[in-house]
CSV table of C-alpha atoms in Angstrom, one decimal:
chain,number,residue,atom,x,y,z
A,1,MET,CA,-39.5,-27.2,6.9
A,2,SER,CA,-37.8,-24.5,9.0
A,3,GLU,CA,-36.2,-21.8,7.0
A,4,GLN,CA,-33.0,-20.9,7.6
A,5,PRO,CA,-32.0,-17.5,8.6
A,6,SER,CA,-30.4,-15.5,6.0
A,7,SER,CA,-27.0,-14.0,7.1
A,8,THR,CA,-27.4,-10.0,7.1
A,9,ALA,CA,-23.9,-9.7,7.2
A,10,PRO,CA,-22.4,-8.7,2.8
A,11,LEU,CA,-19.5,-10.9,1.7
A,12,PRO,CA,-16.5,-8.9,1.6
A,13,PRO,CA,-15.2,-7.3,-1.5
A,14,SER,CA,-13.3,-9.0,-4.0
A,15,LEU,CA,-9.4,-8.7,-4.1
A,16,TRP,CA,-9.1,-7.4,-7.4
A,17,LYS,CA,-12.0,-5.1,-6.3
A,18,ILE,CA,-10.0,-3.7,-3.0
A,19,PHE,CA,-7.2,-3.2,-5.5
A,20,TRP,CA,-9.5,-1.6,-8.4
A,21,VAL,CA,-11.1,0.9,-6.1
A,22,PHE,CA,-7.9,2.4,-4.1
A,23,LEU,CA,-6.2,2.4,-7.5
A,24,VAL,CA,-9.2,4.9,-8.5
A,25,MET,CA,-8.7,6.3,-5.6
A,26,GLY,CA,-5.0,6.4,-5.6
A,27,ALA,CA,-5.6,8.1,-9.2
A,28,THR,CA,-7.7,10.8,-9.4
A,29,SER,CA,-6.9,12.3,-5.8
A,30,LEU,CA,-4.9,15.4,-5.0
A,31,GLY,CA,-2.4,16.0,-2.3
A,32,GLY,CA,-4.5,16.0,1.5
A,33,GLY,CA,-7.4,16.3,-0.2
A,34,VAL,CA,-6.9,12.6,-0.2
A,35,VAL,CA,-8.7,11.8,3.3
A,36,GLY,CA,-12.1,13.2,1.3
A,37,TYR,CA,-12.2,10.8,-1.4
A,38,LEU,CA,-10.7,8.2,1.3
A,39,ARG,CA,-14.5,9.6,2.9
A,40,THR,CA,-16.5,9.5,-0.4
A,41,GLY,CA,-15.2,6.1,-1.8
A,42,LEU,CA,-15.1,3.8,1.2
A,43,VAL,CA,-18.5,5.1,3.7
A,44,VAL,CA,-20.2,6.7,1.4
A,45,ARG,CA,-19.9,5.0,-2.5
A,46,GLN,CA,-18.4,1.3,-1.2
A,47,ARG,CA,-19.9,1.0,2.2
A,48,TRP,CA,-17.2,-0.8,3.9
A,49,LEU,CA,-16.5,1.4,6.5
A,50,ASP,CA,-19.2,3.9,8.8
A,51,ASP,CA,-18.5,7.2,9.7
A,52,LEU,CA,-17.1,6.3,13.3
A,53,THR,CA,-14.8,3.5,11.8
A,54,PHE,CA,-13.6,5.9,8.8
A,55,VAL,CA,-12.6,7.9,11.8
A,56,GLU,CA,-11.3,5.7,14.2
A,57,LEU,CA,-9.0,4.4,11.0
A,58,LEU,CA,-7.7,7.9,9.9
A,59,SER,CA,-7.1,8.5,13.5
A,60,ILE,CA,-4.4,5.1,14.0
A,61,SER,CA,-3.6,6.0,10.1
A,62,GLN,CA,-2.3,9.2,11.2
A,63,THR,CA,-0.1,8.5,14.3
A,64,LEU,CA,2.0,6.2,12.4
A,65,PRO,CA,4.9,7.0,10.6
A,66,GLY,CA,4.3,7.3,7.0
A,67,LEU,CA,1.8,8.3,5.0
A,68,ASN,CA,-1.7,9.0,6.0
A,69,ALA,CA,-3.6,7.1,2.6
A,70,THR,CA,-1.2,4.1,2.3
A,71,ASN,CA,-1.6,4.0,5.9
A,72,MET,CA,-5.5,3.9,5.5
A,73,ALA,CA,-5.2,1.5,2.6
A,74,ILE,CA,-3.4,-1.0,4.7
A,75,LEU,CA,-5.2,-0.8,7.6
A,76,VAL,CA,-8.6,-1.1,5.5
A,77,GLY,CA,-7.6,-3.6,3.3
A,78,ASP,CA,-6.6,-5.8,6.0
A,79,ARG,CA,-10.3,-5.1,7.4
A,80,LEU,CA,-11.5,-6.6,4.9
A,81,ARG,CA,-9.9,-9.5,3.4
A,82,GLY,CA,-6.6,-9.6,5.4
A,83,VAL,CA,-2.9,-9.6,3.9
A,84,TRP,CA,-3.2,-10.0,1.1
A,85,GLY,CA,-6.0,-6.9,1.1
A,86,ALA,CA,-3.8,-5.2,2.6
A,87,LEU,CA,-1.1,-5.8,0.3
A,88,LEU,CA,-3.7,-5.1,-2.6
A,89,ALA,CA,-5.0,-2.0,-1.4
A,90,MET,CA,-1.4,-0.4,-0.3
A,91,LEU,CA,-0.4,-1.5,-4.2
A,92,GLY,CA,-3.5,0.2,-5.3
A,93,MET,CA,-3.3,3.5,-3.6
A,94,CYS,CA,0.2,4.2,-4.2
A,95,LEU,CA,1.3,2.8,-7.5
A,96,PRO,CA,-0.6,5.6,-9.6
A,97,GLY,CA,1.3,8.1,-7.5
A,98,ALA,CA,4.4,6.4,-7.6
A,99,THR,CA,4.1,6.4,-11.6
A,100,LEU,CA,3.0,10.1,-11.6
A,101,MET,CA,5.8,11.6,-9.6
A,102,THR,CA,8.0,9.9,-11.6
A,103,ALA,CA,7.0,11.3,-14.3
A,104,ALA,CA,6.6,14.9,-12.8
A,105,ALA,CA,9.8,14.9,-11.5
A,106,TYR,CA,11.2,14.3,-14.8
A,107,ALA,CA,9.0,17.2,-16.6
A,108,TYR,CA,10.3,19.3,-13.6
A,109,GLY,CA,13.9,18.9,-13.7
A,110,VAL,CA,13.3,19.6,-17.3
A,111,GLY,CA,10.6,23.1,-16.6
A,112,GLY,CA,10.4,23.8,-13.1
A,113,ASP,CA,10.7,27.1,-13.5
A,114,ASP,CA,8.6,27.7,-15.8
A,115,PRO,CA,5.4,30.0,-14.6
A,116,TRP,CA,2.9,28.0,-16.0
A,117,SER,CA,4.3,24.9,-13.9
A,118,LYS,CA,4.2,27.3,-10.8
A,119,ALA,CA,0.9,28.1,-10.8
A,120,PHE,CA,-0.5,24.9,-11.7
A,121,LEU,CA,1.3,23.9,-8.3
A,122,HIS,CA,-0.5,26.7,-6.9
A,123,GLY,CA,-4.1,25.5,-7.9
A,124,ILE,CA,-3.8,22.0,-6.4
A,125,ALA,CA,-2.7,23.1,-3.0
A,126,ALA,CA,-5.6,25.6,-2.7
A,127,GLY,CA,-7.5,22.3,-4.2
A,128,ALA,CA,-6.2,20.0,-1.3
A,129,VAL,CA,-6.8,22.6,0.9
A,130,GLY,CA,-10.8,22.6,0.3
A,131,LEU,CA,-11.0,19.0,0.2
A,132,ILE,CA,-9.4,19.1,3.5
A,133,LEU,CA,-11.9,21.4,5.0
A,134,VAL,CA,-14.6,19.9,3.6
A,135,VAL,CA,-13.5,16.2,5.0
A,136,MET,CA,-13.2,18.7,8.4
A,137,VAL,CA,-16.6,20.0,8.6
A,138,GLN,CA,-18.1,16.8,7.6
A,139,LEU,CA,-16.5,14.5,9.7
A,140,GLY,CA,-16.2,17.0,12.5
A,141,ALA,CA,-20.4,17.4,12.6
A,142,LYS,CA,-20.1,13.3,13.2
A,143,VAL,CA,-17.6,13.1,15.9
A,144,LEU,CA,-17.2,16.2,18.0
A,145,LYS,CA,-20.5,16.3,20.6
A,146,THR,CA,-19.5,18.9,22.9
A,147,ALA,CA,-18.0,22.4,23.2
A,148,ALA,CA,-15.3,20.8,24.8
A,149,ASP,CA,-14.7,18.9,21.4
A,150,TYR,CA,-14.3,21.6,19.4
A,151,LEU,CA,-12.3,23.3,22.4
A,152,PHE,CA,-9.7,21.0,21.9
A,153,VAL,CA,-9.9,20.8,17.9
A,154,LEU,CA,-9.0,24.5,18.6
A,155,ALA,CA,-6.2,24.2,21.3
A,156,THR,CA,-4.9,21.5,19.1
A,157,ALA,CA,-4.8,23.4,16.5
A,158,ALA,CA,-3.4,26.9,17.7
A,159,ALA,CA,-0.8,25.1,19.1
A,160,VAL,CA,0.5,23.7,15.9
A,161,ALA,CA,0.0,26.8,13.8
A,162,GLY,CA,0.3,29.4,16.0
A,163,PHE,CA,2.6,28.9,18.7
A,164,GLY,CA,4.6,26.2,16.6
A,165,VAL,CA,4.5,23.0,18.8
A,166,PRO,CA,5.6,20.4,16.9
A,167,VAL,CA,2.7,18.2,15.9
A,168,PRO,CA,3.6,14.4,17.9
A,169,TYR,CA,3.7,17.1,21.0
A,170,ALA,CA,0.4,18.2,20.9
A,171,LEU,CA,-1.3,15.6,20.1
A,172,LEU,CA,-0.2,13.3,22.9
A,173,ALA,CA,-0.6,16.9,25.3
A,174,ALA,CA,-4.6,17.2,23.2
A,175,GLY,CA,-4.8,13.6,23.6
A,176,THR,CA,-3.9,13.4,27.3
A,177,ILE,CA,-6.0,16.2,28.4
A,178,ALA,CA,-9.1,14.7,26.2
A,179,ILE,CA,-8.7,11.3,27.7
A,180,TRP,CA,-8.6,12.7,31.3
A,181,TRP,CA,-12.1,15.0,30.4
A,182,HIS,CA,-13.9,12.2,28.8
A,183,ARG,CA,-12.6,9.9,31.8
A,184,PRO,CA,-15.3,7.6,33.5
A,185,ARG,CA,-17.2,9.3,35.7
A,186,ASP,CA,-19.2,8.4,38.9
A,187,LYS,CA,-22.7,7.8,39.5
A,188,ARG,CA,-23.2,11.7,40.6
A,189,GLY,CA,-22.0,12.7,37.6
A,190,ASP,CA,-19.0,15.0,38.5
A,191,ARG,CA,-15.1,14.3,37.2
A,192,GLY,CA,-13.4,14.3,40.8
A,193,THR,CA,-11.5,11.1,42.1
A,194,GLN,CA,-13.2,7.9,42.7
């Protein structure tokens, strides 16, 4: 009697689990730091994605209109469970923020000029910047392989922050140059025409 080979592919998570994981991430993340929460939740805790896939989906989500976290939730949900996974992941990610923003708008309308309100907002902004820096370092170490990759990152940041180039134009220029730089080479390894 021969044994059937066991499938090594993990079963996709349930729709409820997708909704719950994104609901928790949506409820516990702050501002731009959501990328750090997404990576920790999807790559480290749930192991639904690896770092390379996470970076690929994040790149797609950043080029699409809308919020990165929402776009990422839709892409991951669709990857895991199709249309229903995408819908529930988006709902889970957006529901806490929509609820809190409605309450914050009301509270800001009542006491927005209060010094404590301003101090709270400044503290959240500092925390979000710190989270973005942590994720940038973690992912950059895994994705950026050559000195040229780091040069593309620095040039793009300098163009946007230092020279006021709009983000889409900076990304288009950096992407075009990076694609040209990393294009397939002939067997001699030179960068000339083939």
